[in-house]
GROMACS .gro file of C-alpha atoms in nm:
model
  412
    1UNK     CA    1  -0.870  -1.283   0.501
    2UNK     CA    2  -1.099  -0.987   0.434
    3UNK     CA    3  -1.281  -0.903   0.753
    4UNK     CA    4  -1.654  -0.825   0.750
    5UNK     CA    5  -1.702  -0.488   0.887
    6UNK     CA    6  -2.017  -0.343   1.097
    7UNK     CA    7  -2.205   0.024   1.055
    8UNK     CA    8  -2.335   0.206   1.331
    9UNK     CA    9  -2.689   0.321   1.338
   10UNK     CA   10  -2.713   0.655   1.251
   11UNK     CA   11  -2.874   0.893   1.468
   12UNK     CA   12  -2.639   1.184   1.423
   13UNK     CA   13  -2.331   1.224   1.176
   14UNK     CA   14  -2.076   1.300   1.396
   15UNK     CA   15  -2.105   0.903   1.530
   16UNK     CA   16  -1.986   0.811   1.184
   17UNK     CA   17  -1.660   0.745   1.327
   18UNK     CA   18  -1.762   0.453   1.508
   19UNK     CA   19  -1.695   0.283   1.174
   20UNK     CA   20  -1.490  -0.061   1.248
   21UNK     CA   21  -1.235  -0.057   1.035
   22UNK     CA   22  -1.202  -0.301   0.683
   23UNK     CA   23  -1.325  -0.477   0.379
   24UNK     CA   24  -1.644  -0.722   0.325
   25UNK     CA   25  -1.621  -0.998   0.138
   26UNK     CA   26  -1.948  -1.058   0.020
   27UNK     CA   27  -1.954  -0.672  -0.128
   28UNK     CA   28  -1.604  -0.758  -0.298
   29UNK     CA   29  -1.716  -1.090  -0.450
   30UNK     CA   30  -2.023  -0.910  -0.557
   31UNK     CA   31  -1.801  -0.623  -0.698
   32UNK     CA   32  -1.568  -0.887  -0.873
   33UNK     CA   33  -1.816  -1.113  -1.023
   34UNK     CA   34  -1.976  -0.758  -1.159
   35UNK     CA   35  -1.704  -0.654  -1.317
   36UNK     CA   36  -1.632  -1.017  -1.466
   37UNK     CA   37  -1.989  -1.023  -1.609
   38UNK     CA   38  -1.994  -0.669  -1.715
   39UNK     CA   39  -1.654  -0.799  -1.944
   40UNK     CA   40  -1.810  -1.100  -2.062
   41UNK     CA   41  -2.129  -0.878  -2.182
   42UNK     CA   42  -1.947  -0.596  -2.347
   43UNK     CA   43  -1.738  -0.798  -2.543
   44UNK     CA   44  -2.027  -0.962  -2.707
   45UNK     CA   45  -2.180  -0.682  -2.811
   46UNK     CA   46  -2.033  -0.763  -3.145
   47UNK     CA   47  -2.104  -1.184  -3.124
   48UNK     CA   48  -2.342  -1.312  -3.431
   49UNK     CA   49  -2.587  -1.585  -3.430
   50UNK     CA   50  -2.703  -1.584  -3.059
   51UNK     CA   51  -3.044  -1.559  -2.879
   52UNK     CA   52  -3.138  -1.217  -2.801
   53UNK     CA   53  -3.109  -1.329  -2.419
   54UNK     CA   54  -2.787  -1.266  -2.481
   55UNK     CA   55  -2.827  -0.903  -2.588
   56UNK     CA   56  -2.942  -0.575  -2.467
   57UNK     CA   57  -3.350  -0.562  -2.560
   58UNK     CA   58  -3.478  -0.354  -2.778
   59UNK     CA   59  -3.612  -0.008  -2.561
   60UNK     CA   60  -4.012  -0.127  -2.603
   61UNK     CA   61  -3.963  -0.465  -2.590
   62UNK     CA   62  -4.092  -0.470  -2.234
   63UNK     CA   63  -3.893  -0.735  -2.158
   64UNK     CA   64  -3.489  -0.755  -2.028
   65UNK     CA   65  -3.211  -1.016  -2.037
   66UNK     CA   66  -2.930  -1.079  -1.762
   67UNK     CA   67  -2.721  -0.837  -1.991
   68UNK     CA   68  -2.967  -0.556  -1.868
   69UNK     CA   69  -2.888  -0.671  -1.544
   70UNK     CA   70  -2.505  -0.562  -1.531
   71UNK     CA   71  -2.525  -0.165  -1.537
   72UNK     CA   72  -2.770  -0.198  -1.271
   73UNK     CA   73  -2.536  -0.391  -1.072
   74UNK     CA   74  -2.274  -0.152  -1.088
   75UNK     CA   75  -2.524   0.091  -0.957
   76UNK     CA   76  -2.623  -0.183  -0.675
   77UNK     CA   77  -2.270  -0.171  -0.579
   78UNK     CA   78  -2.176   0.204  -0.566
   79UNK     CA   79  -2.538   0.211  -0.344
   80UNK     CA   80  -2.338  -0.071  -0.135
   81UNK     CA   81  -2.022   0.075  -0.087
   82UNK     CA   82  -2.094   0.477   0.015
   83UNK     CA   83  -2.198   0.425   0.341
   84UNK     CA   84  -1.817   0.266   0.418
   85UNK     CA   85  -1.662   0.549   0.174
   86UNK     CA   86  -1.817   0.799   0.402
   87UNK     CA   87  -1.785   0.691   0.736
   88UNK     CA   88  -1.450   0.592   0.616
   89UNK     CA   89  -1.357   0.949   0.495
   90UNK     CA   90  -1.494   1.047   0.888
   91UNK     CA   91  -1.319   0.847   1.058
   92UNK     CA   92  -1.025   0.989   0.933
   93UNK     CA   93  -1.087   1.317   1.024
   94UNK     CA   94  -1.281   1.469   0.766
   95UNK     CA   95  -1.549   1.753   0.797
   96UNK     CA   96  -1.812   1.851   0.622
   97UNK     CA   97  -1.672   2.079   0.380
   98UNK     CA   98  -1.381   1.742   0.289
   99UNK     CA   99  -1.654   1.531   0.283
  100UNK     CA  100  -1.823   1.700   0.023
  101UNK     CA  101  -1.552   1.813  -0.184
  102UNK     CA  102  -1.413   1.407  -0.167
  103UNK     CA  103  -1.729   1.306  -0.307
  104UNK     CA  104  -1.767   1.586  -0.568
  105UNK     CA  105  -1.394   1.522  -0.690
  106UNK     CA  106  -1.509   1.128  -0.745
  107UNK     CA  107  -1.834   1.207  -0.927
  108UNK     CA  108  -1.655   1.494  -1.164
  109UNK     CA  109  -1.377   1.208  -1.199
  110UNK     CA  110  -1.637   0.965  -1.327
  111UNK     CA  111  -1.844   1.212  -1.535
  112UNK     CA  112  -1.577   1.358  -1.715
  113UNK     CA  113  -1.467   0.978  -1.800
  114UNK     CA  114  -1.753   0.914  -1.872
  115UNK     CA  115  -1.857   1.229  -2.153
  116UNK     CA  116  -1.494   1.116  -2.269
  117UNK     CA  117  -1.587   0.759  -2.379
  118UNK     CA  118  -1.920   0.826  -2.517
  119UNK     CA  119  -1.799   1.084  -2.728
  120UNK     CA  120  -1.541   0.834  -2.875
  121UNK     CA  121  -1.819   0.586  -2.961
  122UNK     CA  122  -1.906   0.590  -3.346
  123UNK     CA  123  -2.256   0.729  -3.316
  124UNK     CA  124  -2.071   1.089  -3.221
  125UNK     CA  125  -1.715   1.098  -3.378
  126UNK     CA  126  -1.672   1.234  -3.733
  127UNK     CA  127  -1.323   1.070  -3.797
  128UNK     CA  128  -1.205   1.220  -4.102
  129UNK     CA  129  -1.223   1.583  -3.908
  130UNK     CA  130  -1.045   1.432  -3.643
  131UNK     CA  131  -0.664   1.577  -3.656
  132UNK     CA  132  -0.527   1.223  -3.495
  133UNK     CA  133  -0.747   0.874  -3.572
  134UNK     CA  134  -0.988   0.870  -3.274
  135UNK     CA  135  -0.841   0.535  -3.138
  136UNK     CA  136  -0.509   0.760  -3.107
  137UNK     CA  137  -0.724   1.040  -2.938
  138UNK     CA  138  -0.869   0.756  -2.688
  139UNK     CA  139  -0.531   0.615  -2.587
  140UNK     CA  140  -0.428   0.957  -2.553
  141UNK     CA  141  -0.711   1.028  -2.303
  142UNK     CA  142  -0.644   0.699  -2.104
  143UNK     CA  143  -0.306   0.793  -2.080
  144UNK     CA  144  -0.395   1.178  -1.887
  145UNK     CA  145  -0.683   0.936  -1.700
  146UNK     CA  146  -0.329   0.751  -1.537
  147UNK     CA  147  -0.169   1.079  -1.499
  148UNK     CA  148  -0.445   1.246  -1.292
  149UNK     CA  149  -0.601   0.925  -1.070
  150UNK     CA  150  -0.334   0.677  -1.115
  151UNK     CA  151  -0.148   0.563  -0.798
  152UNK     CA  152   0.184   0.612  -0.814
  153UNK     CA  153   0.442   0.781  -0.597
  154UNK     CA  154   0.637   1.070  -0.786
  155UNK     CA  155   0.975   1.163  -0.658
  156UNK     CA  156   0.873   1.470  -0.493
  157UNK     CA  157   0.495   1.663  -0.428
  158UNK     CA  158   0.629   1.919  -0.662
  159UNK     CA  159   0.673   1.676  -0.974
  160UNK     CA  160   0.376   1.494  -0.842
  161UNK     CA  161   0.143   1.773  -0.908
  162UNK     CA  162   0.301   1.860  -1.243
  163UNK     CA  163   0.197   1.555  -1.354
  164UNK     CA  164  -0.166   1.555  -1.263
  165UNK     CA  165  -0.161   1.910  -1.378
  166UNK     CA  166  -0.034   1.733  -1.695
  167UNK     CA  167  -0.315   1.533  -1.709
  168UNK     CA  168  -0.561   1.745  -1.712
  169UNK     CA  169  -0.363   1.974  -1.965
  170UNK     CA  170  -0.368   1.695  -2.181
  171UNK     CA  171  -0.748   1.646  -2.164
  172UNK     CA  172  -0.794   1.967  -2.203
  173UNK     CA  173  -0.630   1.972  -2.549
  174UNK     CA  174  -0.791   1.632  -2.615
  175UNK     CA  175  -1.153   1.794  -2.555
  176UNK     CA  176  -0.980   2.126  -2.809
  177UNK     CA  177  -0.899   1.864  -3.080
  178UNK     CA  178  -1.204   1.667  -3.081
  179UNK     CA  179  -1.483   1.711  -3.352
  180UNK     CA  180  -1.823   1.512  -3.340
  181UNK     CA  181  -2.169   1.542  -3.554
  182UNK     CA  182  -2.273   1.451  -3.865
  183UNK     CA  183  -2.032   1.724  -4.041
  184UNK     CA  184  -1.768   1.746  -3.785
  185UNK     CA  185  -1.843   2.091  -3.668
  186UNK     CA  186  -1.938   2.004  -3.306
  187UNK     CA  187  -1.754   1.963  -2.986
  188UNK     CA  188  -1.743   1.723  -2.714
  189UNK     CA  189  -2.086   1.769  -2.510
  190UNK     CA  190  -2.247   1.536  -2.277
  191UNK     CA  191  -2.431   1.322  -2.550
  192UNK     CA  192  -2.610   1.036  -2.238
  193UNK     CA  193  -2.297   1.092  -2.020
  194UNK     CA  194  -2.187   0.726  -2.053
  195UNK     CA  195  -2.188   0.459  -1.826
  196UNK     CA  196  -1.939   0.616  -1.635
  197UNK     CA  197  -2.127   0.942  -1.616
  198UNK     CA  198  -2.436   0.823  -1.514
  199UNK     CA  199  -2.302   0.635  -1.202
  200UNK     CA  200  -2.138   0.954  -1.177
  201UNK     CA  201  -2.431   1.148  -1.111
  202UNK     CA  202  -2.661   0.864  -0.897
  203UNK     CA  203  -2.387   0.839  -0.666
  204UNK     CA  204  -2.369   1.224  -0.630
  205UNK     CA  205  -2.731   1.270  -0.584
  206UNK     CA  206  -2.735   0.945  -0.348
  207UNK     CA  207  -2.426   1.071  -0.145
  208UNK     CA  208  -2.633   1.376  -0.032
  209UNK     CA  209  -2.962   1.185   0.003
  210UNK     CA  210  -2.779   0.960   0.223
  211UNK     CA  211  -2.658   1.160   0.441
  212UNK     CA  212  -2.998   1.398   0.461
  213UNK     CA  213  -3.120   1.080   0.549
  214UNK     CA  214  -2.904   0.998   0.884
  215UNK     CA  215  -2.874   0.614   0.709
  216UNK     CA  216  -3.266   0.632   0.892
  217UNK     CA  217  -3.408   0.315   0.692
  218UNK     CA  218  -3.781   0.425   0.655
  219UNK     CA  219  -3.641   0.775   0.521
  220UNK     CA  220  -3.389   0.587   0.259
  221UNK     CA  221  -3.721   0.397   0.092
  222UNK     CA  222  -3.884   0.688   0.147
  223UNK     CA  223  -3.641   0.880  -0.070
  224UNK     CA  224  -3.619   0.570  -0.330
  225UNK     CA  225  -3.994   0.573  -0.361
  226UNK     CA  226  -3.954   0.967  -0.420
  227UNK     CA  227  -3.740   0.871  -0.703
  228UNK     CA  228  -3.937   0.677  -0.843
  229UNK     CA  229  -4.220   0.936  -0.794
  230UNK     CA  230  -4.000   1.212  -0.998
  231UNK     CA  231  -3.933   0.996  -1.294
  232UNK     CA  232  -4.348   0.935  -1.314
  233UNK     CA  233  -4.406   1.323  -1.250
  234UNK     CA  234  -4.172   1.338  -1.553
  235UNK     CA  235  -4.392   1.096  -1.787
  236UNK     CA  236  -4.705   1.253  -1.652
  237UNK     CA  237  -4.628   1.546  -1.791
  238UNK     CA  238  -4.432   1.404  -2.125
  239UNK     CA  239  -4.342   1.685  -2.390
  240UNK     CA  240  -4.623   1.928  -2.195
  241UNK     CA  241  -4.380   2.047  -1.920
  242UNK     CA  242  -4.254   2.411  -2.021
  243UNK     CA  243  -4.049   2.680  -1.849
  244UNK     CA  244  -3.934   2.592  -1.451
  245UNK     CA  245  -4.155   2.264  -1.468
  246UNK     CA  246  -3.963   2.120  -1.767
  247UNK     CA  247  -3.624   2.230  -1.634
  248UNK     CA  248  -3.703   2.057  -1.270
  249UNK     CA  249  -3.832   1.740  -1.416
  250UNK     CA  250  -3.558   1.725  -1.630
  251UNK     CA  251  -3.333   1.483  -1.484
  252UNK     CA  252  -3.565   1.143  -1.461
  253UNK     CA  253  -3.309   0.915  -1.569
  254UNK     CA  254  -3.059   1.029  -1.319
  255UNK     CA  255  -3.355   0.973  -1.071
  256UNK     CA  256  -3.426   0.631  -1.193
  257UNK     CA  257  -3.073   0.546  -1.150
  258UNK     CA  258  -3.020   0.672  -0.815
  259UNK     CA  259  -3.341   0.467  -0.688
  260UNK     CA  260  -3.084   0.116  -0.763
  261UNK     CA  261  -2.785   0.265  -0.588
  262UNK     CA  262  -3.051   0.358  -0.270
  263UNK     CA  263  -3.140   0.023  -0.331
  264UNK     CA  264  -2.783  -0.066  -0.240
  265UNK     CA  265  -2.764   0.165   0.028
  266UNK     CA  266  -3.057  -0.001   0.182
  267UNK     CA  267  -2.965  -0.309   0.161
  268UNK     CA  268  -2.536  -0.281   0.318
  269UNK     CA  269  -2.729  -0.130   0.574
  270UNK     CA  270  -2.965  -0.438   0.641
  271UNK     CA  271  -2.706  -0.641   0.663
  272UNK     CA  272  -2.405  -0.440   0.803
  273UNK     CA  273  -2.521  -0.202   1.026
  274UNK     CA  274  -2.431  -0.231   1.399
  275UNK     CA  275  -2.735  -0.465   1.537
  276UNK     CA  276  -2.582  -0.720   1.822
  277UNK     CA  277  -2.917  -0.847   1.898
  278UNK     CA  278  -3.012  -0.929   1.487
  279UNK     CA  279  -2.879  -1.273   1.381
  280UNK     CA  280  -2.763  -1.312   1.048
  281UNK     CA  281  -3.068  -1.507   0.967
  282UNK     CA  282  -3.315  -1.206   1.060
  283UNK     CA  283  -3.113  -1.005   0.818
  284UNK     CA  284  -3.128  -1.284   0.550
  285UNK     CA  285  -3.526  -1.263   0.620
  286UNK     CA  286  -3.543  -0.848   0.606
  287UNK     CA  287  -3.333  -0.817   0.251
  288UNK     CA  288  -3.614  -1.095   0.082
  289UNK     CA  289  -3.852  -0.924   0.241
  290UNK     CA  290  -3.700  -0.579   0.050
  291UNK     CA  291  -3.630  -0.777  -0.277
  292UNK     CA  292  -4.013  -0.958  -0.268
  293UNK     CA  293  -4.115  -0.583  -0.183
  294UNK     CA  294  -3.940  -0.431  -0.511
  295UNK     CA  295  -4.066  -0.734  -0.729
  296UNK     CA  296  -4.445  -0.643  -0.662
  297UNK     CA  297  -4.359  -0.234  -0.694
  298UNK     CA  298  -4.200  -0.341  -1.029
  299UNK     CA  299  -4.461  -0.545  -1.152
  300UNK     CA  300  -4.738  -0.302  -0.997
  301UNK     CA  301  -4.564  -0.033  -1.203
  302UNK     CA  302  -4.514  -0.199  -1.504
  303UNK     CA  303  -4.852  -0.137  -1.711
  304UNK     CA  304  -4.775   0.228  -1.700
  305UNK     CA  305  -4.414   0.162  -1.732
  306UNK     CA  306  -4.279  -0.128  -1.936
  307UNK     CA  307  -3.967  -0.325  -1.851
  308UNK     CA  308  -3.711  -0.068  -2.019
  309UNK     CA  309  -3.279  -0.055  -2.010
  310UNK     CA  310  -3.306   0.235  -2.253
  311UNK     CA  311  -3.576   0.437  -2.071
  312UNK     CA  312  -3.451   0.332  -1.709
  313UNK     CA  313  -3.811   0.237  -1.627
  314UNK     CA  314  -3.905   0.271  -1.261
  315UNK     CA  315  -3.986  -0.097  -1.367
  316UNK     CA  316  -3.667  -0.212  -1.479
  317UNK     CA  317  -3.507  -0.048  -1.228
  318UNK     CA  318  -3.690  -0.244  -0.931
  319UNK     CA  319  -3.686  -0.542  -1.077
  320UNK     CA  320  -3.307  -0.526  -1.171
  321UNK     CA  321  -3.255  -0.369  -0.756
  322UNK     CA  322  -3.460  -0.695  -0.641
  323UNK     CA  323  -3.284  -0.917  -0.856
  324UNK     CA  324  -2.935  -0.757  -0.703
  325UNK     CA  325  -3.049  -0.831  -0.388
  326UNK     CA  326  -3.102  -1.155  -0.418
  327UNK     CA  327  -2.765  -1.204  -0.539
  328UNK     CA  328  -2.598  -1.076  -0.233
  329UNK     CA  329  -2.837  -1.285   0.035
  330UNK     CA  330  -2.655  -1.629  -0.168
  331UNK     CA  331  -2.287  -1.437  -0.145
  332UNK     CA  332  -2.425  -1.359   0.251
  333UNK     CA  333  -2.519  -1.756   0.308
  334UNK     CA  334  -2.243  -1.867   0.053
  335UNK     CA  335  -1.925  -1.692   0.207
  336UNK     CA  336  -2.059  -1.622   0.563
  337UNK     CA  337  -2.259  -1.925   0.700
  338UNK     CA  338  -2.092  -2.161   0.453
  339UNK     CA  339  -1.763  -2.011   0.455
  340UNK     CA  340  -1.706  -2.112   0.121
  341UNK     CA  341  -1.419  -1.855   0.030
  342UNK     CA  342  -1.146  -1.967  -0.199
  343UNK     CA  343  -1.318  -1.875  -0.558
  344UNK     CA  344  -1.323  -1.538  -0.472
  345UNK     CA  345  -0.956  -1.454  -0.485
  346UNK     CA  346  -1.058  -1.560  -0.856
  347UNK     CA  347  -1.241  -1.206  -0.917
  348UNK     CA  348  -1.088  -1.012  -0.643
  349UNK     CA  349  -0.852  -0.802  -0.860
  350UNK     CA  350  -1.126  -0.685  -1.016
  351UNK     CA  351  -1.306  -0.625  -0.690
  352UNK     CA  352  -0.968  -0.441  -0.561
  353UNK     CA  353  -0.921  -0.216  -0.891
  354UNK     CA  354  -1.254  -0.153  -1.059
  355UNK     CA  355  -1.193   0.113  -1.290
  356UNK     CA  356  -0.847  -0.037  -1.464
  357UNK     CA  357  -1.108  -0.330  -1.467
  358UNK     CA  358  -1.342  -0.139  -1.627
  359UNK     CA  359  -1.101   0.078  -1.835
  360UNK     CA  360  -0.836  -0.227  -1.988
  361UNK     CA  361  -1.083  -0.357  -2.235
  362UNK     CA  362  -1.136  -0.009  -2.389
  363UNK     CA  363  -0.777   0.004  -2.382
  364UNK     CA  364  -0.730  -0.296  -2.580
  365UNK     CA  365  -0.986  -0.230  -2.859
  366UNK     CA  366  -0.833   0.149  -2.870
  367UNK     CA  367  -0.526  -0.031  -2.960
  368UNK     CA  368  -0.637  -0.299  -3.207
  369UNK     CA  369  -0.844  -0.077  -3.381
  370UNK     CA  370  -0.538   0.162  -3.432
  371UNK     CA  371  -0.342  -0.108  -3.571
  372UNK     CA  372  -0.606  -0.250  -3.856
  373UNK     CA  373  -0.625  -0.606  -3.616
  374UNK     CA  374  -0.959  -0.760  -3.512
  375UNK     CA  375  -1.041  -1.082  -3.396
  376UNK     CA  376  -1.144  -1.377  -3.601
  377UNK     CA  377  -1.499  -1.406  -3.763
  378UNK     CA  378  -1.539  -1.765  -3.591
  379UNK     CA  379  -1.464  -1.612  -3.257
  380UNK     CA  380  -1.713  -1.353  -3.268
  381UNK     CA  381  -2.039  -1.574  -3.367
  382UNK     CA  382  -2.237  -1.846  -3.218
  383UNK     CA  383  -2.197  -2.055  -2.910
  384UNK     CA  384  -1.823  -2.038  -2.964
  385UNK     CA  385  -1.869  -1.682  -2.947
  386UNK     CA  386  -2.027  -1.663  -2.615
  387UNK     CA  387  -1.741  -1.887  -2.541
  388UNK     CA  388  -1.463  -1.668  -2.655
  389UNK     CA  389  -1.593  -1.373  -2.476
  390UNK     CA  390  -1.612  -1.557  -2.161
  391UNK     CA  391  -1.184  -1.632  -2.205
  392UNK     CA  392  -1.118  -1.284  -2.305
  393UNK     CA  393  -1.347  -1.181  -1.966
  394UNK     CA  394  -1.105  -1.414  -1.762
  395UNK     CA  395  -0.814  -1.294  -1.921
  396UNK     CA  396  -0.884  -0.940  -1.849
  397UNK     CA  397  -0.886  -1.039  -1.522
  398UNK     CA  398  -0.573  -1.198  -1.513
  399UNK     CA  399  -0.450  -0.921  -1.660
  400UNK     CA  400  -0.595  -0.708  -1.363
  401UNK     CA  401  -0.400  -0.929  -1.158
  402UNK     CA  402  -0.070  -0.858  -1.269
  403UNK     CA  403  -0.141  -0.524  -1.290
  404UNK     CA  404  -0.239  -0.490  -0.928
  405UNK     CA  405   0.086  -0.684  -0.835
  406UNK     CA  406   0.271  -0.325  -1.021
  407UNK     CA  407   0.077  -0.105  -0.826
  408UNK     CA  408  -0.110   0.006  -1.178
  409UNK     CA  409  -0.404   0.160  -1.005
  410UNK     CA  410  -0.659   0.437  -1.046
  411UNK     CA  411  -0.801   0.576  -0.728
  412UNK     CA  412  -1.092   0.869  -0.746
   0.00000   0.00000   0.00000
C-alpha cells in the first residue's frame, strides 16, 4: 500500500527535511489516469467521423473539449509533485547548489526531448534530405534517450558513463544529420519546444518560484496571478513591444503554463502539508474554494481572452487548473475517505514510469511507419474508432507493466 505522505509548512528551507518519507496515492492515480487519457487522446488524433468534442478546438474557437484538458493535466501534476521532488532531494542531503543543478538536469532532459520530437513531426522534417528515413532517425534518438536516463546498472561506473556519454554522442550526431524546412536547408531549432519542452520550462520557472516563495500560500497565488499578469502585459502590448520590452515579454506562453503547474503546487499543498488540527474535510472545502475561485478568474478573463489550447489563454488555463482540481478532491474522497483502492493498480505503471509511458507510443508509430504498416481504415473512424483507441490506450499500459517488471525505466 502506497502511504500518503505530509509537507511541512514552510517557514525556512532548511526545515525541508522534515519531509515524511513516501508516495500518495491520490497524486499517482491522478498521474496514471493522465497518462491513460493522454494515450487514448493522441491516438485519435488520426480517428474520422467523430464530434469535434473529441478533438483539439480550433485556436479561436473560444471554446475547449476534455482533449484540451490532458496537457494541462500533465502540467497539474508536475505543479503536484515538486514540492515532494524537492524536499525529497533535501532530505537526502542536498544543498543548494545540488538542488539546483538536479532540477536544471530534469528540465534540460525534458527540453531537449522535447525539441527532439517536434522536430520529427511532419510540419518540420524535409524527408527526402534526410540521410536515414526520419522514423529511423526517431528510433535512433529513443534509443540514446535509454542510454542517457534509462535505469539500468552497468557492470562498472567506468562503462556506465561511457554509455551515457554514448548517448549523448549519439544525439549529437542525430541533431548533425537532421535537416528541416521547406527545402531541407535548416537544422533542428526549437520550433514550440514540444510537449515535452514546454513542461520543461514551467517546471523550471515554477521550481524557482517555489522555492522564492517558502511554499507561503498567499505568495504562490500571488505569483500565479503574476503569471497571468505577464501573459496580459504581453497582449497589451501585441506586435508594439520593441527592443528590452519585446525581449522581456517574450516568454507568455511559458508564463501561462507555469500558472497550471502553480496551480498544482497550490493545491498538494492544501491538501498535504503538515496541518494536525485541519481535517480532511476543511481541506476538501479550501481546494473548491480554489477551483470555484479559478472558474470566476477564467470566466472574468475570458472577454479579453477567449478559451484558447493554442494560445494558452490565461482563460483556458484557469479553467483547465479548476477543472484539475476538481478531479483530485473525488480521487481525495474516492481513495481516502472511501478507501476505494483496487482500480488503481490498473494505471499505476503508468503512474510509476511516466515518460516510457509517454515515450512507447511514439515508439510504436516510429516503428510502423518504418515498416510501410498502419492500422486498418475501420479502426481509425467512428465510434469504433474512439473504441479502438481506448484498447490500444490499455494496451500501452499493459505494456508499461511488463516493462516495469524488467526494470525498463527512464529516470531524469
Amino acid at each position: 500500500m502506497i502511504a500518503t505522505a505530509a509537507l511541512p509548512r514552510l517557514a525556512v528551507l532548511p526545515r525541508l527535511n522534515e519531509l515524511q518519507r513516501g508516495r500518495v496515492l491520490p497524486i499517482d492515480a491522478f498521474r496514471g489516469l493522465t497518462f491513460l487519457v493522454m494515450v487514448w487522446v493522441n491516438e485519435m488524433h488520426g480517428v474520422t467521423g467523430i464530434s469535434r468534442w473529441w478533438k483539439h478546438m480550433p485556436a479561436d474557437a473560444d471554446a475547449m473539449s476534455f482533449v484540451d484538458a490532458v496537457f494541462p493535466a500533465f502540467l497539474f501534476i508536475v505543479g503536484m509533485s515538486i514540492p515532494f521532488a524537492i524536499h525529497a532531494r533535501i532530505a537526502k542531503g542536498d544543498g543548494w547548489a545540488a538542488l539546483q543543478g538536479h532540477i536544471v538536469w530534469r528540465a534540460l532532459a525534458l527540453i531537449v526531448m522535447g525539441v527532439f520530437m517536434v522536430n520529427a513531426e511532419e510540419d518540420y522534417v524535409h524527408p527526402a534530405s534526410m540521410a536515414l528515413p526520419v522514423e529511423a532517425w526517431s528510433l535512433l534518438f529513443y534509443a540514446a534517450v535509454g542510454l542517457v536516463w534509462g535505469v539500468y546498472r552497468a557492470p562498472s561506473p567506468a562503462l556506465d558513463r561511457v554509455l551515457r556519454l554514448g548517448g549523448v554522442a549519439l544525439m549529437g550526431l542525430l541533431a548533425l544529420l537532421y535537416r528541416g524546412g521547406p527545402d531541407g536547408s535548416q537544422g533542428l531549432a526549437p520550433q514550440w519546444w514540444g510537449i515535452l519542452g514546454l513542461i520543461g520550462w514551467a517546471y523550471l520557472i515554477a521550481c524557482m518560484l517555489y522555492q522564492l516563495s517558502r511554499g507561503r500560500l498567499p505568495v504562490l497565488w500571488a505569483m500565479l496571478a503574476g503569471c497571468v499578469a505577464y501573459y496580459a502585459a504581453h497582449a497589451a502590448l501585441g506586435d508594439g513591444a520593441t527592443g528590452l520590452a519585446a525581449t522581456l515579454l517574450s516568454q507568455d506562453g511559458h508564463a501561462a503554463h507555469t500558472s497550471i503547474v502553480l496551480a498544482g503546487v497550490i493545491c498538494a499543498l492544501i491538501y498535504h502539508e503538515r496541518q494536525d488540527a485541519r481535517t480532511l474535510d476543511q481541506r476538501h472545502a479550501r481546494a473548491l474554494a480554489m477551483a470555484a475561485a479559478l472558474v470566476a478568474a477564467g470566466f472574468a478573463l475570458r472577454p479579453w481572452f477567449p478559451i484558447s489550447k493554442i494560445y494558452a489563454t490565461p482563460s483556458w488555463c484557469l479553467l483547465s487548473a479548476a477543472g484539475c482540481v476538481g478531479v483530485y478532491v473525488v480521487l481525495q474522497a474516492l481513495i481516502v475517505q472511501v478507501g476505494a483502492t483496487g482500480w488503481v493498480a490498473w494505471v499505476e505503471p503508468a503512474a510509476n514510469n511516466p515518460l516510457v509511458t509517454y515515450l512507447l507510443p511514439f515508439v510504436i508509430g516510429a516503428v510502423m511507419g518504418w515498416a510501410g504498416w498502419g492500422w486498418p481504415p475501420a479502426l481509425k473512424d467512428g465510434t469504433l474508432g474512439i473504441a479502438f483507441c481506448a484498447l490500444y490506450a490499455a494496451a500501452v499500459l499493459w505494456a508499461v507493466s511488463r516493462l516495469n517488471r524488467w526494470n525498463v525505466r527512464l529516470k531524469i
